[in-house]
PDB file of C-alpha atoms in Angstrom:
ATOM      1  CA  UNK A   1    -177.043  -9.931  -1.296  1.00 43.00           C
ATOM      2  CA  UNK A   2    -177.094 -12.924  -3.741  1.00 59.00           C
ATOM      3  CA  UNK A   3    -174.530 -13.158  -6.441  1.00 66.00           C
ATOM      4  CA  UNK A   4    -174.937 -15.338  -9.755  1.00 72.00           C
ATOM      5  CA  UNK A   5    -172.002 -16.572 -11.437  1.00 78.00           C
ATOM      6  CA  UNK A   6    -171.836 -15.726 -15.127  1.00 80.00           C
ATOM      7  CA  UNK A   7    -169.867 -17.129 -17.831  1.00 84.00           C
ATOM      8  CA  UNK A   8    -167.712 -14.593 -19.702  1.00 82.00           C
ATOM      9  CA  UNK A   9    -170.148 -14.651 -22.689  1.00 82.00           C
ATOM     10  CA  UNK A  10    -172.902 -13.646 -20.391  1.00 82.00           C
ATOM     11  CA  UNK A  11    -171.249 -10.933 -18.638  1.00 79.00           C
ATOM     12  CA  UNK A  12    -169.665  -9.062 -21.582  1.00 79.00           C
ATOM     13  CA  UNK A  13    -171.479  -6.260 -23.493  1.00 76.00           C
ATOM     14  CA  UNK A  14    -172.941  -7.693 -26.540  1.00 78.00           C
ATOM     15  CA  UNK A  15    -170.686  -5.266 -28.578  1.00 76.00           C
ATOM     16  CA  UNK A  16    -167.567  -6.626 -27.506  1.00 77.00           C
ATOM     17  CA  UNK A  17    -168.660 -10.047 -28.806  1.00 78.00           C
ATOM     18  CA  UNK A  18    -168.991  -8.610 -32.303  1.00 80.00           C
ATOM     19  CA  UNK A  19    -165.121  -7.909 -32.187  1.00 81.00           C
ATOM     20  CA  UNK A  20    -163.479 -10.691 -33.817  1.00 84.00           C
ATOM     21  CA  UNK A  21    -159.655 -11.004 -33.095  1.00 85.00           C
ATOM     22  CA  UNK A  22    -157.442 -12.238 -36.063  1.00 90.00           C
ATOM     23  CA  UNK A  23    -154.982 -15.106 -35.839  1.00 95.00           C
ATOM     24  CA  UNK A  24    -152.089 -12.988 -35.553  1.00 94.00           C
ATOM     25  CA  UNK A  25    -153.430 -11.024 -32.408  1.00 91.00           C
ATOM     26  CA  UNK A  26    -154.374 -14.436 -30.650  1.00 93.00           C
ATOM     27  CA  UNK A  27    -151.005 -15.961 -31.370  1.00 96.00           C
ATOM     28  CA  UNK A  28    -149.238 -12.593 -30.244  1.00 95.00           C
ATOM     29  CA  UNK A  29    -151.364 -12.622 -27.094  1.00 95.00           C
ATOM     30  CA  UNK A  30    -150.598 -16.387 -26.368  1.00 96.00           C
ATOM     31  CA  UNK A  31    -147.008 -15.867 -26.855  1.00 97.00           C
ATOM     32  CA  UNK A  32    -146.856 -12.868 -24.441  1.00 96.00           C
ATOM     33  CA  UNK A  33    -149.122 -14.694 -21.869  1.00 97.00           C
ATOM     34  CA  UNK A  34    -146.758 -17.593 -22.005  1.00 97.00           C
ATOM     35  CA  UNK A  35    -143.774 -15.404 -21.387  1.00 96.00           C
ATOM     36  CA  UNK A  36    -145.613 -13.756 -18.281  1.00 96.00           C
ATOM     37  CA  UNK A  37    -146.420 -17.064 -16.856  1.00 96.00           C
ATOM     38  CA  UNK A  38    -142.837 -18.336 -17.223  1.00 97.00           C
ATOM     39  CA  UNK A  39    -141.543 -15.191 -15.282  1.00 96.00           C
ATOM     40  CA  UNK A  40    -143.762 -15.418 -12.324  1.00 93.00           C
ATOM     41  CA  UNK A  41    -141.849 -16.232  -9.231  1.00 93.00           C
ATOM     42  CA  UNK A  42    -143.698 -16.904  -6.079  1.00 91.00           C
ATOM     43  CA  UNK A  43    -141.004 -15.847  -3.606  1.00 91.00           C
ATOM     44  CA  UNK A  44    -140.768 -12.266  -5.327  1.00 92.00           C
ATOM     45  CA  UNK A  45    -142.600  -9.081  -4.084  1.00 90.00           C
ATOM     46  CA  UNK A  46    -145.791  -7.732  -5.556  1.00 88.00           C
ATOM     47  CA  UNK A  47    -143.786  -4.942  -7.105  1.00 90.00           C
ATOM     48  CA  UNK A  48    -141.844  -7.427  -9.209  1.00 93.00           C
ATOM     49  CA  UNK A  49    -145.079  -9.058 -10.492  1.00 91.00           C
ATOM     50  CA  UNK A  50    -146.576  -5.629 -11.102  1.00 90.00           C
ATOM     51  CA  UNK A  51    -143.663  -4.904 -13.564  1.00 91.00           C
ATOM     52  CA  UNK A  52    -144.384  -8.200 -15.235  1.00 93.00           C
ATOM     53  CA  UNK A  53    -147.956  -7.426 -15.743  1.00 91.00           C
ATOM     54  CA  UNK A  54    -147.116  -3.876 -16.967  1.00 90.00           C
ATOM     55  CA  UNK A  55    -144.824  -5.401 -19.643  1.00 92.00           C
ATOM     56  CA  UNK A  56    -147.452  -7.831 -20.486  1.00 94.00           C
ATOM     57  CA  UNK A  57    -150.088  -5.213 -21.041  1.00 91.00           C
ATOM     58  CA  UNK A  58    -147.599  -2.860 -23.024  1.00 91.00           C
ATOM     59  CA  UNK A  59    -146.301  -5.729 -25.267  1.00 92.00           C
ATOM     60  CA  UNK A  60    -149.751  -7.162 -26.033  1.00 91.00           C
ATOM     61  CA  UNK A  61    -152.059  -4.614 -26.684  1.00 84.00           C
ATOM     62  CA  UNK A  62    -151.957  -1.250 -25.086  1.00 83.00           C
ATOM     63  CA  UNK A  63    -148.257  -0.099 -25.587  1.00 77.00           C
ATOM     64  CA  UNK A  64    -148.431   2.575 -28.170  1.00 83.00           C
ATOM     65  CA  UNK A  65    -151.880   3.909 -27.782  1.00 89.00           C
ATOM     66  CA  UNK A  66    -152.493   3.979 -24.056  1.00 92.00           C
ATOM     67  CA  UNK A  67    -150.355   5.279 -21.127  1.00 92.00           C
ATOM     68  CA  UNK A  68    -149.955   2.531 -18.443  1.00 91.00           C
ATOM     69  CA  UNK A  69    -148.529   3.243 -14.939  1.00 89.00           C
ATOM     70  CA  UNK A  70    -149.464   3.492 -11.378  1.00 87.00           C
ATOM     71  CA  UNK A  71    -151.632   6.389 -10.240  1.00 89.00           C
ATOM     72  CA  UNK A  72    -151.832   7.359  -6.697  1.00 87.00           C
ATOM     73  CA  UNK A  73    -152.436   4.358  -4.808  1.00 84.00           C
ATOM     74  CA  UNK A  74    -153.869   2.451  -7.696  1.00 87.00           C
ATOM     75  CA  UNK A  75    -151.341  -0.729  -8.702  1.00 86.00           C
ATOM     76  CA  UNK A  76    -152.121   0.049 -12.263  1.00 87.00           C
ATOM     77  CA  UNK A  77    -154.263   2.299 -14.574  1.00 90.00           C
ATOM     78  CA  UNK A  78    -154.467   2.083 -18.394  1.00 91.00           C
ATOM     79  CA  UNK A  79    -155.415   5.488 -19.558  1.00 90.00           C
ATOM     80  CA  UNK A  80    -157.723   6.204 -22.593  1.00 88.00           C
ATOM     81  CA  UNK A  81    -154.979   8.311 -24.239  1.00 90.00           C
ATOM     82  CA  UNK A  82    -151.213   8.297 -24.614  1.00 91.00           C
ATOM     83  CA  UNK A  83    -150.390  10.332 -21.579  1.00 91.00           C
ATOM     84  CA  UNK A  84    -151.232  10.478 -17.901  1.00 91.00           C
ATOM     85  CA  UNK A  85    -153.465  13.371 -18.440  1.00 90.00           C
ATOM     86  CA  UNK A  86    -156.097  11.316 -20.300  1.00 88.00           C
ATOM     87  CA  UNK A  87    -159.074   9.700 -18.441  1.00 85.00           C
ATOM     88  CA  UNK A  88    -158.354   6.334 -16.860  1.00 87.00           C
ATOM     89  CA  UNK A  89    -160.155   3.394 -18.739  1.00 87.00           C
ATOM     90  CA  UNK A  90    -159.077   0.525 -16.636  1.00 89.00           C
ATOM     91  CA  UNK A  91    -157.779  -0.055 -13.044  1.00 90.00           C
ATOM     92  CA  UNK A  92    -155.971  -3.377 -12.016  1.00 89.00           C
ATOM     93  CA  UNK A  93    -155.104  -4.506  -8.550  1.00 87.00           C
ATOM     94  CA  UNK A  94    -152.138  -6.622  -8.216  1.00 85.00           C
ATOM     95  CA  UNK A  95    -151.166  -8.955  -5.482  1.00 85.00           C
ATOM     96  CA  UNK A  96    -148.305 -11.355  -4.949  1.00 85.00           C
ATOM     97  CA  UNK A  97    -149.200 -14.846  -6.168  1.00 85.00           C
ATOM     98  CA  UNK A  98    -149.055 -16.180  -2.740  1.00 88.00           C
ATOM     99  CA  UNK A  99    -151.349 -13.649  -1.156  1.00 86.00           C
ATOM    100  CA  UNK A 100    -154.508 -15.544  -2.159  1.00 85.00           C
ATOM    101  CA  UNK A 101    -156.433 -14.316   0.951  1.00 85.00           C
ATOM    102  CA  UNK A 102    -156.738 -10.764  -0.540  1.00 86.00           C
ATOM    103  CA  UNK A 103    -157.724 -11.859  -4.016  1.00 85.00           C
ATOM    104  CA  UNK A 104    -161.422 -12.529  -5.283  1.00 82.00           C
ATOM    105  CA  UNK A 105    -162.622 -15.896  -5.320  1.00 82.00           C
ATOM    106  CA  UNK A 106    -165.683 -17.423  -6.953  1.00 79.00           C
ATOM    107  CA  UNK A 107    -167.238 -17.937  -3.594  1.00 78.00           C
ATOM    108  CA  UNK A 108    -165.986 -14.744  -1.893  1.00 78.00           C
ATOM    109  CA  UNK A 109    -166.119 -11.352  -3.618  1.00 77.00           C
ATOM    110  CA  UNK A 110    -165.758  -9.327  -0.250  1.00 77.00           C
ATOM    111  CA  UNK A 111    -161.953  -9.129  -0.395  1.00 84.00           C
ATOM    112  CA  UNK A 112    -159.394  -6.548   0.189  1.00 86.00           C
ATOM    113  CA  UNK A 113    -158.576  -6.350  -3.572  1.00 86.00           C
ATOM    114  CA  UNK A 114    -162.046  -6.179  -4.554  1.00 85.00           C
ATOM    115  CA  UNK A 115    -162.752  -3.423  -1.827  1.00 84.00           C
ATOM    116  CA  UNK A 116    -159.701  -1.442  -3.085  1.00 85.00           C
ATOM    117  CA  UNK A 117    -160.608  -1.565  -6.568  1.00 84.00           C
ATOM    118  CA  UNK A 118    -164.169  -0.226  -5.896  1.00 81.00           C
ATOM    119  CA  UNK A 119    -162.471   2.586  -3.901  1.00 82.00           C
ATOM    120  CA  UNK A 120    -160.130   3.381  -6.637  1.00 84.00           C
ATOM    121  CA  UNK A 121    -162.933   3.337  -9.200  1.00 81.00           C
ATOM    122  CA  UNK A 122    -164.931   5.708  -7.159  1.00 74.00           C
ATOM    123  CA  UNK A 123    -161.897   8.144  -7.005  1.00 78.00           C
ATOM    124  CA  UNK A 124    -161.561   7.963 -10.768  1.00 78.00           C
ATOM    125  CA  UNK A 125    -165.128   8.648 -11.700  1.00 71.00           C
ATOM    126  CA  UNK A 126    -165.029  11.942 -13.534  1.00 64.00           C
ATOM    127  CA  UNK A 127    -166.123  14.840 -11.156  1.00 62.00           C
ATOM    128  CA  UNK A 128    -169.553  15.926 -11.479  1.00 56.00           C
ATOM    129  CA  UNK A 129    -170.799  16.523 -14.943  1.00 60.00           C
ATOM    130  CA  UNK A 130    -174.495  17.161 -16.178  1.00 61.00           C
ATOM    131  CA  UNK A 131    -174.345  13.923 -18.072  1.00 58.00           C
ATOM    132  CA  UNK A 132    -174.595  11.922 -14.727  1.00 61.00           C
ATOM    133  CA  UNK A 133    -178.145  13.265 -14.148  1.00 62.00           C
ATOM    134  CA  UNK A 134    -179.081  12.474 -17.735  1.00 75.00           C
ATOM    135  CA  UNK A 135    -177.770   8.917 -17.381  1.00 78.00           C
ATOM    136  CA  UNK A 136    -179.501   8.371 -14.003  1.00 76.00           C
ATOM    137  CA  UNK A 137    -182.884   9.619 -15.425  1.00 81.00           C
ATOM    138  CA  UNK A 138    -182.428   7.291 -18.412  1.00 86.00           C
ATOM    139  CA  UNK A 139    -181.584   4.343 -16.285  1.00 82.00           C
ATOM    140  CA  UNK A 140    -184.772   5.314 -14.144  1.00 81.00           C
ATOM    141  CA  UNK A 141    -186.807   5.149 -17.415  1.00 89.00           C
ATOM    142  CA  UNK A 142    -185.443   1.871 -18.505  1.00 87.00           C
ATOM    143  CA  UNK A 143    -186.179   0.222 -14.985  1.00 84.00           C
ATOM    144  CA  UNK A 144    -189.604   1.604 -14.971  1.00 86.00           C
ATOM    145  CA  UNK A 145    -190.226   0.202 -18.509  1.00 88.00           C
ATOM    146  CA  UNK A 146    -188.660  -3.221 -17.713  1.00 84.00           C
ATOM    147  CA  UNK A 147    -190.785  -3.432 -14.397  1.00 84.00           C
ATOM    148  CA  UNK A 148    -194.208  -2.906 -16.064  1.00 88.00           C
ATOM    149  CA  UNK A 149    -192.911  -5.020 -19.121  1.00 89.00           C
ATOM    150  CA  UNK A 150    -189.956  -7.220 -18.951  1.00 84.00           C
ATOM    151  CA  UNK A 151    -189.686  -7.465 -22.770  1.00 89.00           C
ATOM    152  CA  UNK A 152    -190.017  -3.884 -23.174  1.00 89.00           C
ATOM    153  CA  UNK A 153    -187.593  -2.508 -25.998  1.00 93.00           C
ATOM    154  CA  UNK A 154    -185.205  -0.206 -24.412  1.00 90.00           C
ATOM    155  CA  UNK A 155    -182.716  -0.310 -27.143  1.00 90.00           C
ATOM    156  CA  UNK A 156    -183.103   3.572 -27.884  1.00 92.00           C
ATOM    157  CA  UNK A 157    -182.597   4.407 -24.290  1.00 90.00           C
ATOM    158  CA  UNK A 158    -179.635   2.187 -23.765  1.00 87.00           C
ATOM    159  CA  UNK A 159    -178.011   3.867 -26.938  1.00 89.00           C
ATOM    160  CA  UNK A 160    -178.770   7.197 -25.450  1.00 88.00           C
ATOM    161  CA  UNK A 161    -176.716   6.037 -22.362  1.00 84.00           C
ATOM    162  CA  UNK A 162    -173.874   4.748 -24.703  1.00 86.00           C
ATOM    163  CA  UNK A 163    -173.495   8.172 -26.315  1.00 87.00           C
ATOM    164  CA  UNK A 164    -173.534   9.882 -22.945  1.00 84.00           C
ATOM    165  CA  UNK A 165    -170.924   7.512 -21.495  1.00 81.00           C
ATOM    166  CA  UNK A 166    -168.640   8.094 -24.537  1.00 84.00           C
ATOM    167  CA  UNK A 167    -168.872  11.867 -24.117  1.00 81.00           C
ATOM    168  CA  UNK A 168    -168.379  11.391 -20.325  1.00 77.00           C
ATOM    169  CA  UNK A 169    -164.994   9.450 -20.760  1.00 74.00           C
ATOM    170  CA  UNK A 170    -164.106  11.548 -23.824  1.00 77.00           C
ATOM    171  CA  UNK A 171    -163.685   8.379 -26.024  1.00 81.00           C
ATOM    172  CA  UNK A 172    -162.342   8.881 -29.505  1.00 83.00           C
ATOM    173  CA  UNK A 173    -164.371   7.809 -32.671  1.00 86.00           C
ATOM    174  CA  UNK A 174    -161.823   4.855 -32.963  1.00 84.00           C
ATOM    175  CA  UNK A 175    -162.435   3.803 -29.420  1.00 82.00           C
ATOM    176  CA  UNK A 176    -166.073   4.041 -29.987  1.00 84.00           C
ATOM    177  CA  UNK A 177    -165.790   2.143 -33.117  1.00 82.00           C
ATOM    178  CA  UNK A 178    -163.942  -0.836 -31.241  1.00 79.00           C
ATOM    179  CA  UNK A 179    -166.674  -0.884 -28.572  1.00 78.00           C
ATOM    180  CA  UNK A 180    -169.639  -0.966 -30.997  1.00 77.00           C
ATOM    181  CA  UNK A 181    -167.847  -3.403 -33.240  1.00 68.00           C
TER     182      UNK A 181
END
């Protein structure tokens, strides 16, 4: 399998590129990131660093609106809501800073951290829902259209997938607004 390195702008959903952070948010992020970096201690354990990352996430953006904690074997999950009963929106894998062998590298994606993330993601996918069949069918339509005409307009089908994903993950109107910009 061949991988192609993408710049962040190329890999992000275009909807996220429409979200413009304000100057206060940027300064708040920078301050909290600097604080996190200053507290890193390479001789400390993975657990020590997980707590630092948890504090960073809570203090920077997710604190009041999203429950952040471990879940099962997952180092960190950020829930889509304020409690552990809400669906999982983000999964993070933490490693001790000196444990570089298990972390992703540009030239080596096949690492323990990545394998664990994929496993945890698959465990978190909501149990079977009819929306999965619909999404798969729509993806097949898009692929068929693009195969016969790479310039085919599949915007309506992509929008339909977006709506099904929003339902599948029970996103609120506010969360959808953020995604769609």
